[in-house]
Amino acid sequence: MANEARSYFPSEVPEQPKNLDCASHKNDKPTEATKPALKEISPEAFRALLRFSEKDERPQVAIWPLLYSYKSNITRTTCHQLFNAIVATLKEEHVSSIEFHVQGDKAPKDSPAGRSCHPDVIAFDRSQLAVDRATGSRTRSTINQSISLVSTESEYRDWTRLEAIGVFESMGKEKEKDLIQVLKCIARHLLSRPDRVVVLSFYIRHTGFYLILTGASGACRTTKLSWTNSNHIELLCDFIYRILKPSANMIDPTITRNHDCDFDIKLNESHYSGCRLKWLGSAIGRRTTIFLTQVPTVPIIKEQYLLEPLDEVGIINEIHENGPIPGVVQVHDHQELREGDLAVVCSIDIEEKRHKVRLSLKESGIPFMDIQTPYEVLVATYDLLETTRCIYTNRGILHRDISKGNVLYRSEVPRVEREGTVSLASDVASSTEEAGSLREKPNKLVFCSIQHLLDEKHPRKTTPVLLIDFDHAIQVAQAEPFTSVGTPIFQARAAAATTPVDPGTGVLLGGMPDLSEAARPRYMKVLSDRVKRFPSRPTLDIILRTTQEAADREWFHQLRHDAESVFWLLLWWVIHVRPDNDKSPTHIPEDLWKTLTQPTKSQYDSRTGLLTTMQTQRGWLDPAYMALEELVRKMAAHIQGDLHWVTDKHPEEMKDPEYVHEAFQRLIFNFLVENQSESFMAQENHSKNREVGSSVHSVFSDGYFPSSRSTATQLHRL
């Protein structure tokens, strides 16, 4: 069983299969988010962003004589001396602890921010430095101002401790290419300082320098400044003074950074002490930050910089309006920091002002990818389908971003009681009702966990799955055509393209799967209305073709697209895991990996071919979990074709938004009933995921990857 003590909100999709908290920062996503927003502006416009006023003007000091002894010797290892000399002329009693130092060849070590960047110059607030000293079996932080900042101890190299960074030019690189490394460092620094609205950075060259401001609304840099221009040096002094004494618009007054790199956070009238960074989004844009609090009943604080007022809280509260829906996170409190003294706004890009919003959440869990056994992951997958099905049918809401970062798992969960006092339609149909009325969709769908289906002693509304992050959720009634959102790899193919998947000359699908002999009695007892609404048609061959009527129909993100995202999420887990034993690790077939992770925005989504290839290829999972291949294969067969192309000639139930959910849930239930006692179902996975194979031949090397225009005849041959 996964350890609940490891609770956190997981990271975005990594470029390589890793089992890391913050794998999103092992790639260039912060750079991708920052580079397009880096604007070059004049020194005069840049100084205006520093927000000096008559009440807040830097001391007027003679800087030019100071520069004379440094300007001919500005190097990677000496530029910090100039900056410290400027600090010495500017410092006042309350800012005297800021110092610049050479970072050396080691990157700052603060796991939420990443370790792949190497700033050359770093600014520390010496008063913030702490050293951990063992006291019995515990450690405590104490202030120690005598520690040298050139120490190689990681305690003094955390991104969270930095006040500013500088990167020196790389020999032989063009300026624009060199800026990529600068932007990586800036992104890490910004993400590690949630108490700062913007961070200040330098890009230093022998012949000049650039000053950079970065925040959620964008980034800007000066034109090239000269070491020999007095006006430029005055601007450098202004900039360094802002490192010593940030302006009010550069800081968030509701967050305090502590000596041990955690934060005290104010949310309305509540104060949360000792909050730790647990997950970080992209630096530019929403700049999502997740904190783990020390309050068990309110374990998570989430904050973002948004252009518009917060929609997520309204969506979540609407879901739970008539009583909790199992599997959906609940909001404890929220605040939009838009007005008054506590307003937190980033306006580097004056056309894109972003205000900070903050909410606290009542629940947390471990990432979906940290689920330990096949049994647990199938329970979570079934219940995730049940949760998304309920919020759609009962509340008219689509999540639209099912991904490994937005689905958590809890080993212990409270029982969810009946939804308010509203009378809900029962899933158990009366035997005296007419067959026609039995097949009518109920007004409300009563949540039923798969563990209740497997064992009637288990509470019906208790589920270990927890769906979070409703940033992109939408009321179906307010949806606009040809619009969608989602996370690459997990996004449904049609959702990625915002258009139906082309069936070409024909795509073959099977009918609704039947319940196995062992599974049917229990399913009929608890969910008989679903059996009536979705008749089993396991031997029916259904061919989907392009029709003019469907081609002319507006495309919308539908519930079935969330079901497809659930499939890609399950596939992501099963191809990564390997058993926790002494056997040599197997590898993810390289061809499968490339096909799965290719860009989904291209004209042809390679995953369509992958779904077909799965029907014939074997051996793409670790042998310990090989039995799962058949389940995944059967599920894949139900999304090969896009139900957008269903016509009146097809079974009526195929037009029901819940059709794919029902097919997937039946397959999972059948599998669990038949295999729940098998030893592989309790096999815990290894702490390290499988890696992509490098061998010349893999099980997919000779695979058949048909285009989206494969004919029904070709599919029959498969």
CSV table of N, CA and C in Angstrom, one decimal, residues 80-144:
chain,number,residue,atom,x,y,z
A,80,HIS,N,31.2,39.7,-9.2
A,80,HIS,CA,30.6,39.9,-7.9
A,80,HIS,C,31.2,40.9,-7.0
A,81,GLN,N,32.5,41.1,-7.2
A,81,GLN,CA,33.3,42.0,-6.4
A,81,GLN,C,32.8,43.5,-6.7
A,82,LEU,N,32.5,43.7,-7.9
A,82,LEU,CA,31.9,45.0,-8.3
A,82,LEU,C,30.6,45.2,-7.6
A,83,PHE,N,29.7,44.2,-7.7
A,83,PHE,CA,28.4,44.3,-7.2
A,83,PHE,C,28.4,44.5,-5.7
A,84,ASN,N,29.4,43.8,-5.0
A,84,ASN,CA,29.5,44.0,-3.5
A,84,ASN,C,30.0,45.4,-3.2
A,85,ALA,N,30.9,45.9,-4.0
A,85,ALA,CA,31.4,47.3,-3.8
A,85,ALA,C,30.2,48.3,-3.9
A,86,ILE,N,29.3,48.1,-4.9
A,86,ILE,CA,28.1,48.9,-5.0
A,86,ILE,C,27.2,48.8,-3.8
A,87,VAL,N,27.0,47.6,-3.4
A,87,VAL,CA,26.2,47.3,-2.2
A,87,VAL,C,26.8,48.1,-1.0
A,88,ALA,N,28.1,48.1,-0.9
A,88,ALA,CA,28.8,48.8,0.3
A,88,ALA,C,28.5,50.2,0.3
A,89,THR,N,28.3,50.8,-0.9
A,89,THR,CA,28.0,52.3,-1.0
A,89,THR,C,26.6,52.6,-0.7
A,90,LEU,N,25.7,51.6,-1.0
A,90,LEU,CA,24.3,51.8,-0.9
A,90,LEU,C,23.6,51.3,0.4
A,91,LYS,N,24.3,50.4,1.1
A,91,LYS,CA,23.6,49.7,2.2
A,91,LYS,C,23.3,50.6,3.3
A,92,GLU,N,22.2,50.3,3.9
A,92,GLU,CA,21.7,50.9,5.1
A,92,GLU,C,21.7,49.8,6.2
A,93,GLU,N,21.4,50.1,7.4
A,93,GLU,CA,21.5,49.2,8.5
A,93,GLU,C,20.6,48.0,8.3
A,94,HIS,N,19.3,48.2,7.7
A,94,HIS,CA,18.4,47.1,7.6
A,94,HIS,C,18.7,46.2,6.3
A,95,VAL,N,19.6,46.6,5.5
A,95,VAL,CA,19.9,45.9,4.3
A,95,VAL,C,21.3,45.4,4.2
A,96,SER,N,22.1,45.6,5.2
A,96,SER,CA,23.5,45.3,5.2
A,96,SER,C,23.9,43.9,5.0
A,97,SER,N,22.9,43.0,5.1
A,97,SER,CA,23.3,41.5,5.1
A,97,SER,C,23.3,41.0,3.7
A,98,ILE,N,22.9,41.7,2.6
A,98,ILE,CA,22.9,41.2,1.3
A,98,ILE,C,24.4,41.2,0.7
A,99,GLU,N,24.8,40.0,0.2
A,99,GLU,CA,26.1,39.9,-0.4
A,99,GLU,C,26.0,39.1,-1.7
A,100,PHE,N,26.9,39.4,-2.6
A,100,PHE,CA,27.1,38.7,-3.8
A,100,PHE,C,28.3,37.8,-3.7
A,101,HIS,N,28.1,36.6,-4.3
A,101,HIS,CA,29.2,35.6,-4.2
A,101,HIS,C,29.3,34.8,-5.5
A,102,VAL,N,30.4,34.2,-5.8
A,102,VAL,CA,30.6,33.3,-6.9
A,102,VAL,C,29.9,32.0,-6.6
A,103,GLN,N,29.1,31.5,-7.5
A,103,GLN,CA,28.4,30.2,-7.2
A,103,GLN,C,29.3,29.0,-7.3
A,104,GLY,N,30.2,29.1,-8.3
A,104,GLY,CA,31.1,27.9,-8.5
A,104,GLY,C,30.4,27.0,-9.5
A,105,ASP,N,30.9,25.7,-9.4
A,105,ASP,CA,30.4,24.8,-10.4
A,105,ASP,C,29.3,23.9,-10.0
A,106,LYS,N,28.7,24.2,-8.8
A,106,LYS,CA,27.6,23.4,-8.3
A,106,LYS,C,26.3,24.2,-8.4
A,107,ALA,N,25.2,23.5,-8.8
A,107,ALA,CA,23.9,24.1,-8.9
A,107,ALA,C,23.3,24.2,-7.6
A,108,PRO,N,22.5,25.3,-7.3
A,108,PRO,CA,21.7,25.3,-6.1
A,108,PRO,C,20.9,24.0,-5.9
A,109,LYS,N,20.7,23.6,-4.7
A,109,LYS,CA,20.0,22.3,-4.5
A,109,LYS,C,18.8,22.5,-3.7
A,110,ASP,N,17.7,22.7,-4.4
A,110,ASP,CA,16.4,22.9,-3.8
A,110,ASP,C,15.5,22.1,-4.7
A,111,SER,N,15.1,20.9,-4.2
A,111,SER,CA,14.4,20.0,-5.1
A,111,SER,C,13.2,20.5,-5.9
A,112,PRO,N,12.3,21.3,-5.2
A,112,PRO,CA,11.2,21.8,-6.0
A,112,PRO,C,11.6,22.7,-7.2
A,113,ALA,N,12.8,23.2,-7.2
A,113,ALA,CA,13.2,24.1,-8.2
A,113,ALA,C,14.1,23.5,-9.3
A,114,GLY,N,14.6,22.3,-9.0
A,114,GLY,CA,15.5,21.7,-10.0
A,114,GLY,C,17.0,21.9,-9.7
A,115,ARG,N,17.8,21.1,-10.4
A,115,ARG,CA,19.3,21.2,-10.2
A,115,ARG,C,20.0,21.4,-11.5
A,116,SER,N,19.4,21.7,-12.5
A,116,SER,CA,20.0,21.6,-13.8
A,116,SER,C,20.6,23.0,-14.2
A,117,CYS,N,20.5,24.0,-13.4
A,117,CYS,CA,21.0,25.3,-13.7
A,117,CYS,C,22.2,25.7,-12.9
A,118,HIS,N,23.0,26.5,-13.4
A,118,HIS,CA,24.3,26.9,-12.7
A,118,HIS,C,24.5,28.4,-12.9
A,119,PRO,N,23.8,29.2,-12.1
A,119,PRO,CA,24.1,30.7,-12.1
A,119,PRO,C,25.5,30.9,-11.7
A,120,ASP,N,26.2,31.9,-12.2
A,120,ASP,CA,27.6,32.2,-11.9
A,120,ASP,C,27.7,33.1,-10.7
A,121,VAL,N,26.7,34.0,-10.5
A,121,VAL,CA,26.8,34.9,-9.4
A,121,VAL,C,25.4,34.8,-8.7
A,122,ILE,N,25.5,34.7,-7.3
A,122,ILE,CA,24.3,34.6,-6.5
A,122,ILE,C,24.4,35.7,-5.4
A,123,ALA,N,23.2,36.2,-5.1
A,123,ALA,CA,23.1,37.1,-4.0
A,123,ALA,C,22.3,36.4,-2.8
A,124,PHE,N,22.9,36.5,-1.6
A,124,PHE,CA,22.3,35.9,-0.4
A,124,PHE,C,22.0,37.1,0.5
A,125,ASP,N,21.0,36.8,1.3
A,125,ASP,CA,20.7,37.6,2.5
A,125,ASP,C,21.3,36.9,3.6
A,126,ARG,N,22.4,37.3,4.1
A,126,ARG,CA,23.2,36.6,5.2
A,126,ARG,C,22.3,36.3,6.4
A,127,SER,N,21.4,37.2,6.7
A,127,SER,CA,20.5,37.0,7.9
A,127,SER,C,19.6,35.8,7.7
A,128,GLN,N,19.4,35.4,6.5
A,128,GLN,CA,18.5,34.2,6.2
A,128,GLN,C,19.3,32.9,6.3
A,129,LEU,N,20.6,32.9,6.4
A,129,LEU,CA,21.3,31.7,6.4
A,129,LEU,C,21.1,30.9,7.7
A,130,ALA,N,21.0,29.6,7.6
A,130,ALA,CA,20.8,28.8,8.8
A,130,ALA,C,21.7,27.5,8.6
A,131,VAL,N,22.1,27.0,9.8
A,131,VAL,CA,22.8,25.7,9.7
A,131,VAL,C,22.1,24.7,10.6
A,132,ASP,N,21.9,23.5,10.1
A,132,ASP,CA,21.3,22.4,10.8
A,132,ASP,C,22.3,21.7,11.7
A,133,ARG,N,21.9,21.7,13.0
A,133,ARG,CA,22.8,21.0,14.0
A,133,ARG,C,22.0,19.9,14.6
A,134,ALA,N,22.6,18.7,14.7
A,134,ALA,CA,21.9,17.6,15.3
A,134,ALA,C,21.7,17.8,16.8
A,135,THR,N,20.4,17.6,17.2
A,135,THR,CA,20.1,17.6,18.6
A,135,THR,C,19.4,16.4,19.0
A,136,GLY,N,20.1,15.3,19.3
A,136,GLY,CA,19.5,14.0,19.6
A,136,GLY,C,19.1,13.4,18.2
A,137,SER,N,17.8,13.0,18.1
A,137,SER,CA,17.4,12.4,16.9
A,137,SER,C,16.7,13.3,15.9
A,138,ARG,N,16.7,14.6,16.3
A,138,ARG,CA,16.1,15.6,15.5
A,138,ARG,C,17.1,16.7,15.1
A,139,THR,N,16.8,17.6,14.2
A,139,THR,CA,17.6,18.7,13.9
A,139,THR,C,16.8,20.0,14.1
A,140,ARG,N,17.6,21.1,14.3
A,140,ARG,CA,16.9,22.4,14.4
A,140,ARG,C,17.8,23.4,13.8
A,141,SER,N,17.2,24.4,13.3
A,141,SER,CA,17.9,25.5,12.5
A,141,SER,C,18.3,26.6,13.4
A,142,THR,N,19.5,27.0,13.3
A,142,THR,CA,20.0,28.2,14.1
A,142,THR,C,20.7,29.1,13.2
A,143,ILE,N,20.6,30.4,13.5
A,143,ILE,CA,21.3,31.4,12.7
A,143,ILE,C,22.8,31.3,12.9
A,144,ASN,N,23.5,31.4,11.8
A,144,ASN,CA,25.0,31.4,11.8
A,144,ASN,C,25.5,32.3,10.8
